[in-house]
Amino acid sequence: MSVVERSSSTSAPVRETDPLLKDLNEKKQSFRKNVVSLAAELKEVRNRLASQEQSFAKETETRHEAVLCVLVFYRMQKIRQESWKRRLADCRRDWKREMASFRFQLLLLISTSWSWMVSDHNLQPLKQLRRQVLPQLSQHSFNV
């Protein structure tokens, strides 16, 4: 067979397959469009994923900062509470000391007054009253 014959013999089947080639070309073009469309969609999805990852990282950082702030606030509250407890204990101790001092001064004043009154006037009823009142006052002691 010669070249001419071949081309003529092959041209007949090509013409017969033209609709098949046309269909194949259409499918090829459709496939290319789908690939381009899928590539664009993949790019968009990747961009959304990157955006979500950034958003997640920012949210995580924000939560860590919030937790840190809460911990700092809690620690400061504890420090403040301990400080108030110490101040209250100091106030109580100081108050007890002052009350003990006032009690002592009051007993001293009463004792001196009674002694003066009894010695100057020699009053028996006052001596009896003194014996009753002073023990009662000394029973009300303030612990320091």
JSON list of C-alpha atoms in Angstrom, two decimals:
[
{"chain": "A", "resi": 1, "resn": "MET", "atom": "CA", "xyz": [0.00, 0.00, 0.00]},
{"chain": "A", "resi": 2, "resn": "SER", "atom": "CA", "xyz": [1.26, 3.42, -0.83]},
{"chain": "A", "resi": 3, "resn": "VAL", "atom": "CA", "xyz": [1.17, 6.54, 1.26]},
{"chain": "A", "resi": 4, "resn": "VAL", "atom": "CA", "xyz": [-1.67, 7.93, -0.75]},
{"chain": "A", "resi": 5, "resn": "GLU", "atom": "CA", "xyz": [-3.66, 4.87, -0.26]},
{"chain": "A", "resi": 6, "resn": "ARG", "atom": "CA", "xyz": [-3.05, 4.92, 3.38]},
{"chain": "A", "resi": 7, "resn": "SER", "atom": "CA", "xyz": [-4.16, 8.44, 3.74]},
{"chain": "A", "resi": 8, "resn": "SER", "atom": "CA", "xyz": [-7.22, 7.78, 1.71]},
{"chain": "A", "resi": 9, "resn": "SER", "atom": "CA", "xyz": [-7.92, 4.63, 3.58]},
{"chain": "A", "resi": 10, "resn": "THR", "atom": "CA", "xyz": [-7.37, 6.31, 6.93]},
{"chain": "A", "resi": 11, "resn": "SER", "atom": "CA", "xyz": [-9.34, 9.37, 5.98]},
{"chain": "A", "resi": 12, "resn": "ALA", "atom": "CA", "xyz": [-12.47, 7.38, 5.59]},
{"chain": "A", "resi": 13, "resn": "PRO", "atom": "CA", "xyz": [-12.41, 6.06, 9.12]},
{"chain": "A", "resi": 14, "resn": "VAL", "atom": "CA", "xyz": [-11.46, 9.55, 10.42]},
{"chain": "A", "resi": 15, "resn": "ARG", "atom": "CA", "xyz": [-14.52, 11.00, 8.81]},
{"chain": "A", "resi": 16, "resn": "GLU", "atom": "CA", "xyz": [-16.60, 8.25, 10.23]},
{"chain": "A", "resi": 17, "resn": "THR", "atom": "CA", "xyz": [-15.14, 8.90, 13.66]},
{"chain": "A", "resi": 18, "resn": "ASP", "atom": "CA", "xyz": [-15.54, 12.65, 13.44]},
{"chain": "A", "resi": 19, "resn": "PRO", "atom": "CA", "xyz": [-18.61, 12.60, 15.70]},
{"chain": "A", "resi": 20, "resn": "LEU", "atom": "CA", "xyz": [-16.66, 10.47, 18.19]},
{"chain": "A", "resi": 21, "resn": "LEU", "atom": "CA", "xyz": [-13.70, 12.87, 18.06]},
{"chain": "A", "resi": 22, "resn": "LYS", "atom": "CA", "xyz": [-16.03, 15.78, 18.41]},
{"chain": "A", "resi": 23, "resn": "ASP", "atom": "CA", "xyz": [-17.64, 14.16, 21.45]},
{"chain": "A", "resi": 24, "resn": "LEU", "atom": "CA", "xyz": [-14.19, 13.31, 22.84]},
{"chain": "A", "resi": 25, "resn": "ASN", "atom": "CA", "xyz": [-13.04, 16.91, 22.32]},
{"chain": "A", "resi": 26, "resn": "GLU", "atom": "CA", "xyz": [-16.17, 18.20, 24.05]},
{"chain": "A", "resi": 27, "resn": "LYS", "atom": "CA", "xyz": [-15.56, 15.86, 26.97]},
{"chain": "A", "resi": 28, "resn": "LYS", "atom": "CA", "xyz": [-11.91, 16.94, 27.01]},
{"chain": "A", "resi": 29, "resn": "GLN", "atom": "CA", "xyz": [-12.94, 20.61, 27.10]},
{"chain": "A", "resi": 30, "resn": "SER", "atom": "CA", "xyz": [-15.53, 19.88, 29.78]},
{"chain": "A", "resi": 31, "resn": "PHE", "atom": "CA", "xyz": [-12.90, 18.01, 31.79]},
{"chain": "A", "resi": 32, "resn": "ARG", "atom": "CA", "xyz": [-10.49, 20.96, 31.47]},
{"chain": "A", "resi": 33, "resn": "LYS", "atom": "CA", "xyz": [-13.21, 23.36, 32.61]},
{"chain": "A", "resi": 34, "resn": "ASN", "atom": "CA", "xyz": [-13.96, 21.08, 35.54]},
{"chain": "A", "resi": 35, "resn": "VAL", "atom": "CA", "xyz": [-10.26, 20.92, 36.43]},
{"chain": "A", "resi": 36, "resn": "VAL", "atom": "CA", "xyz": [-10.00, 24.73, 36.26]},
{"chain": "A", "resi": 37, "resn": "SER", "atom": "CA", "xyz": [-13.18, 25.06, 38.30]},
{"chain": "A", "resi": 38, "resn": "LEU", "atom": "CA", "xyz": [-11.94, 22.53, 40.87]},
{"chain": "A", "resi": 39, "resn": "ALA", "atom": "CA", "xyz": [-8.56, 24.29, 41.04]},
{"chain": "A", "resi": 40, "resn": "ALA", "atom": "CA", "xyz": [-10.32, 27.61, 41.70]},
{"chain": "A", "resi": 41, "resn": "GLU", "atom": "CA", "xyz": [-12.54, 25.98, 44.31]},
{"chain": "A", "resi": 42, "resn": "LEU", "atom": "CA", "xyz": [-9.51, 24.33, 45.92]},
{"chain": "A", "resi": 43, "resn": "LYS", "atom": "CA", "xyz": [-7.75, 27.70, 46.05]},
{"chain": "A", "resi": 44, "resn": "GLU", "atom": "CA", "xyz": [-10.83, 29.27, 47.64]},
{"chain": "A", "resi": 45, "resn": "VAL", "atom": "CA", "xyz": [-11.11, 26.45, 50.18]},
{"chain": "A", "resi": 46, "resn": "ARG", "atom": "CA", "xyz": [-7.41, 26.78, 51.01]},
{"chain": "A", "resi": 47, "resn": "ASN", "atom": "CA", "xyz": [-7.86, 30.53, 51.52]},
{"chain": "A", "resi": 48, "resn": "ARG", "atom": "CA", "xyz": [-10.86, 29.91, 53.78]},
{"chain": "A", "resi": 49, "resn": "LEU", "atom": "CA", "xyz": [-8.91, 27.29, 55.71]},
{"chain": "A", "resi": 50, "resn": "ALA", "atom": "CA", "xyz": [-5.98, 29.68, 56.15]},
{"chain": "A", "resi": 51, "resn": "SER", "atom": "CA", "xyz": [-8.40, 32.39, 57.30]},
{"chain": "A", "resi": 52, "resn": "GLN", "atom": "CA", "xyz": [-10.05, 29.99, 59.75]},
{"chain": "A", "resi": 53, "resn": "GLU", "atom": "CA", "xyz": [-6.65, 28.91, 61.07]},
{"chain": "A", "resi": 54, "resn": "GLN", "atom": "CA", "xyz": [-5.70, 32.56, 61.63]},
{"chain": "A", "resi": 55, "resn": "SER", "atom": "CA", "xyz": [-9.04, 33.18, 63.32]},
{"chain": "A", "resi": 56, "resn": "PHE", "atom": "CA", "xyz": [-8.58, 30.10, 65.49]},
{"chain": "A", "resi": 57, "resn": "ALA", "atom": "CA", "xyz": [-5.04, 31.15, 66.43]},
{"chain": "A", "resi": 58, "resn": "LYS", "atom": "CA", "xyz": [-6.28, 34.64, 67.33]},
{"chain": "A", "resi": 59, "resn": "GLU", "atom": "CA", "xyz": [-9.17, 33.23, 69.37]},
{"chain": "A", "resi": 60, "resn": "THR", "atom": "CA", "xyz": [-6.81, 30.84, 71.17]},
{"chain": "A", "resi": 61, "resn": "GLU", "atom": "CA", "xyz": [-4.47, 33.70, 71.98]},
{"chain": "A", "resi": 62, "resn": "THR", "atom": "CA", "xyz": [-7.39, 35.80, 73.21]},
{"chain": "A", "resi": 63, "resn": "ARG", "atom": "CA", "xyz": [-8.58, 32.95, 75.43]},
{"chain": "A", "resi": 64, "resn": "HIS", "atom": "CA", "xyz": [-5.09, 32.48, 76.85]},
{"chain": "A", "resi": 65, "resn": "GLU", "atom": "CA", "xyz": [-4.92, 36.20, 77.62]},
{"chain": "A", "resi": 66, "resn": "ALA", "atom": "CA", "xyz": [-8.36, 36.05, 79.26]},
{"chain": "A", "resi": 67, "resn": "VAL", "atom": "CA", "xyz": [-7.34, 33.08, 81.40]},
{"chain": "A", "resi": 68, "resn": "LEU", "atom": "CA", "xyz": [-4.15, 34.89, 82.36]},
{"chain": "A", "resi": 69, "resn": "CYS", "atom": "CA", "xyz": [-6.16, 37.98, 83.33]},
{"chain": "A", "resi": 70, "resn": "VAL", "atom": "CA", "xyz": [-8.51, 35.86, 85.44]},
{"chain": "A", "resi": 71, "resn": "LEU", "atom": "CA", "xyz": [-5.56, 34.19, 87.17]},
{"chain": "A", "resi": 72, "resn": "VAL", "atom": "CA", "xyz": [-3.93, 37.55, 87.87]},
{"chain": "A", "resi": 73, "resn": "PHE", "atom": "CA", "xyz": [-7.22, 38.94, 89.17]},
{"chain": "A", "resi": 74, "resn": "TYR", "atom": "CA", "xyz": [-7.73, 35.86, 91.38]},
{"chain": "A", "resi": 75, "resn": "ARG", "atom": "CA", "xyz": [-4.20, 36.15, 92.76]},
{"chain": "A", "resi": 76, "resn": "MET", "atom": "CA", "xyz": [-4.68, 39.86, 93.48]},
{"chain": "A", "resi": 77, "resn": "GLN", "atom": "CA", "xyz": [-7.95, 39.07, 95.26]},
{"chain": "A", "resi": 78, "resn": "LYS", "atom": "CA", "xyz": [-6.18, 36.47, 97.39]},
{"chain": "A", "resi": 79, "resn": "ILE", "atom": "CA", "xyz": [-3.42, 38.96, 98.25]},
{"chain": "A", "resi": 80, "resn": "ARG", "atom": "CA", "xyz": [-6.00, 41.61, 99.10]},
{"chain": "A", "resi": 81, "resn": "GLN", "atom": "CA", "xyz": [-7.97, 39.13, 101.20]},
{"chain": "A", "resi": 82, "resn": "GLU", "atom": "CA", "xyz": [-4.84, 38.08, 103.11]},
{"chain": "A", "resi": 83, "resn": "SER", "atom": "CA", "xyz": [-3.98, 41.74, 103.65]},
{"chain": "A", "resi": 84, "resn": "TRP", "atom": "CA", "xyz": [-7.45, 42.43, 105.05]},
{"chain": "A", "resi": 85, "resn": "LYS", "atom": "CA", "xyz": [-7.19, 39.38, 107.32]},
{"chain": "A", "resi": 86, "resn": "ARG", "atom": "CA", "xyz": [-3.86, 40.63, 108.67]},
{"chain": "A", "resi": 87, "resn": "ARG", "atom": "CA", "xyz": [-5.26, 44.12, 109.20]},
{"chain": "A", "resi": 88, "resn": "LEU", "atom": "CA", "xyz": [-8.30, 42.73, 110.98]},
{"chain": "A", "resi": 89, "resn": "ALA", "atom": "CA", "xyz": [-6.11, 40.57, 113.23]},
{"chain": "A", "resi": 90, "resn": "ASP", "atom": "CA", "xyz": [-3.90, 43.59, 113.97]},
{"chain": "A", "resi": 91, "resn": "CYS", "atom": "CA", "xyz": [-6.97, 45.70, 114.81]},
{"chain": "A", "resi": 92, "resn": "ARG", "atom": "CA", "xyz": [-8.34, 43.01, 117.10]},
{"chain": "A", "resi": 93, "resn": "ARG", "atom": "CA", "xyz": [-4.99, 42.64, 118.87]},
{"chain": "A", "resi": 94, "resn": "ASP", "atom": "CA", "xyz": [-4.66, 46.42, 119.27]},
{"chain": "A", "resi": 95, "resn": "TRP", "atom": "CA", "xyz": [-8.25, 46.69, 120.51]},
{"chain": "A", "resi": 96, "resn": "LYS", "atom": "CA", "xyz": [-7.66, 43.94, 123.10]},
{"chain": "A", "resi": 97, "resn": "ARG", "atom": "CA", "xyz": [-4.50, 45.69, 124.29]},
{"chain": "A", "resi": 98, "resn": "GLU", "atom": "CA", "xyz": [-6.30, 49.01, 124.60]},
{"chain": "A", "resi": 99, "resn": "MET", "atom": "CA", "xyz": [-9.21, 47.38, 126.45]},
{"chain": "A", "resi": 100, "resn": "ALA", "atom": "CA", "xyz": [-6.79, 45.68, 128.85]},
{"chain": "A", "resi": 101, "resn": "SER", "atom": "CA", "xyz": [-5.04, 49.00, 129.42]},
{"chain": "A", "resi": 102, "resn": "PHE", "atom": "CA", "xyz": [-8.35, 50.81, 129.98]},
{"chain": "A", "resi": 103, "resn": "ARG", "atom": "CA", "xyz": [-9.50, 48.04, 132.31]},
{"chain": "A", "resi": 104, "resn": "PHE", "atom": "CA", "xyz": [-6.30, 48.34, 134.31]},
{"chain": "A", "resi": 105, "resn": "GLN", "atom": "CA", "xyz": [-6.62, 52.14, 134.47]},
{"chain": "A", "resi": 106, "resn": "LEU", "atom": "CA", "xyz": [-10.26, 51.84, 135.48]},
{"chain": "A", "resi": 107, "resn": "LEU", "atom": "CA", "xyz": [-9.47, 49.34, 138.23]},
{"chain": "A", "resi": 108, "resn": "LEU", "atom": "CA", "xyz": [-6.65, 51.56, 139.43]},
{"chain": "A", "resi": 109, "resn": "LEU", "atom": "CA", "xyz": [-8.92, 54.60, 139.44]},
{"chain": "A", "resi": 110, "resn": "ILE", "atom": "CA", "xyz": [-11.72, 52.78, 141.23]},
{"chain": "A", "resi": 111, "resn": "SER", "atom": "CA", "xyz": [-9.33, 51.28, 143.75]},
{"chain": "A", "resi": 112, "resn": "THR", "atom": "CA", "xyz": [-7.74, 54.65, 144.42]},
{"chain": "A", "resi": 113, "resn": "SER", "atom": "CA", "xyz": [-11.12, 56.34, 144.69]},
{"chain": "A", "resi": 114, "resn": "TRP", "atom": "CA", "xyz": [-12.45, 53.72, 147.07]},
{"chain": "A", "resi": 115, "resn": "SER", "atom": "CA", "xyz": [-9.34, 53.86, 149.17]},
{"chain": "A", "resi": 116, "resn": "TRP", "atom": "CA", "xyz": [-9.53, 57.61, 149.38]},
{"chain": "A", "resi": 117, "resn": "MET", "atom": "CA", "xyz": [-13.23, 57.62, 150.22]},
{"chain": "A", "resi": 118, "resn": "VAL", "atom": "CA", "xyz": [-12.98, 54.85, 152.78]},
{"chain": "A", "resi": 119, "resn": "SER", "atom": "CA", "xyz": [-9.90, 56.24, 154.49]},
{"chain": "A", "resi": 120, "resn": "ASP", "atom": "CA", "xyz": [-11.25, 59.78, 154.70]},
{"chain": "A", "resi": 121, "resn": "HIS", "atom": "CA", "xyz": [-14.78, 59.00, 155.73]},
{"chain": "A", "resi": 122, "resn": "ASN", "atom": "CA", "xyz": [-14.42, 55.62, 157.30]},
{"chain": "A", "resi": 123, "resn": "LEU", "atom": "CA", "xyz": [-17.61, 54.42, 155.72]},
{"chain": "A", "resi": 124, "resn": "GLN", "atom": "CA", "xyz": [-18.36, 50.77, 156.31]},
{"chain": "A", "resi": 125, "resn": "PRO", "atom": "CA", "xyz": [-21.06, 50.42, 153.62]},
{"chain": "A", "resi": 126, "resn": "LEU", "atom": "CA", "xyz": [-18.62, 51.62, 150.98]},
{"chain": "A", "resi": 127, "resn": "LYS", "atom": "CA", "xyz": [-16.07, 49.05, 152.08]},
{"chain": "A", "resi": 128, "resn": "GLN", "atom": "CA", "xyz": [-18.62, 46.31, 151.62]},
{"chain": "A", "resi": 129, "resn": "LEU", "atom": "CA", "xyz": [-19.61, 47.63, 148.21]},
{"chain": "A", "resi": 130, "resn": "ARG", "atom": "CA", "xyz": [-15.96, 47.78, 147.24]},
{"chain": "A", "resi": 131, "resn": "ARG", "atom": "CA", "xyz": [-15.52, 44.13, 148.19]},
{"chain": "A", "resi": 132, "resn": "GLN", "atom": "CA", "xyz": [-18.44, 43.24, 145.93]},
{"chain": "A", "resi": 133, "resn": "VAL", "atom": "CA", "xyz": [-17.63, 45.40, 142.89]},
{"chain": "A", "resi": 134, "resn": "LEU", "atom": "CA", "xyz": [-13.86, 44.92, 142.51]},
{"chain": "A", "resi": 135, "resn": "PRO", "atom": "CA", "xyz": [-13.95, 41.12, 142.18]},
{"chain": "A", "resi": 136, "resn": "GLN", "atom": "CA", "xyz": [-16.69, 41.41, 139.58]},
{"chain": "A", "resi": 137, "resn": "LEU", "atom": "CA", "xyz": [-14.63, 43.87, 137.55]},
{"chain": "A", "resi": 138, "resn": "SER", "atom": "CA", "xyz": [-11.55, 41.71, 137.72]},
{"chain": "A", "resi": 139, "resn": "GLN", "atom": "CA", "xyz": [-13.53, 38.71, 136.42]},
{"chain": "A", "resi": 140, "resn": "HIS", "atom": "CA", "xyz": [-14.16, 40.49, 133.11]},
{"chain": "A", "resi": 141, "resn": "SER", "atom": "CA", "xyz": [-10.63, 40.17, 131.83]},
{"chain": "A", "resi": 142, "resn": "PHE", "atom": "CA", "xyz": [-9.65, 40.77, 128.22]},
{"chain": "A", "resi": 143, "resn": "ASN", "atom": "CA", "xyz": [-7.26, 38.24, 126.74]},
{"chain": "A", "resi": 144, "resn": "VAL", "atom": "CA", "xyz": [-4.33, 39.75, 124.91]}
]
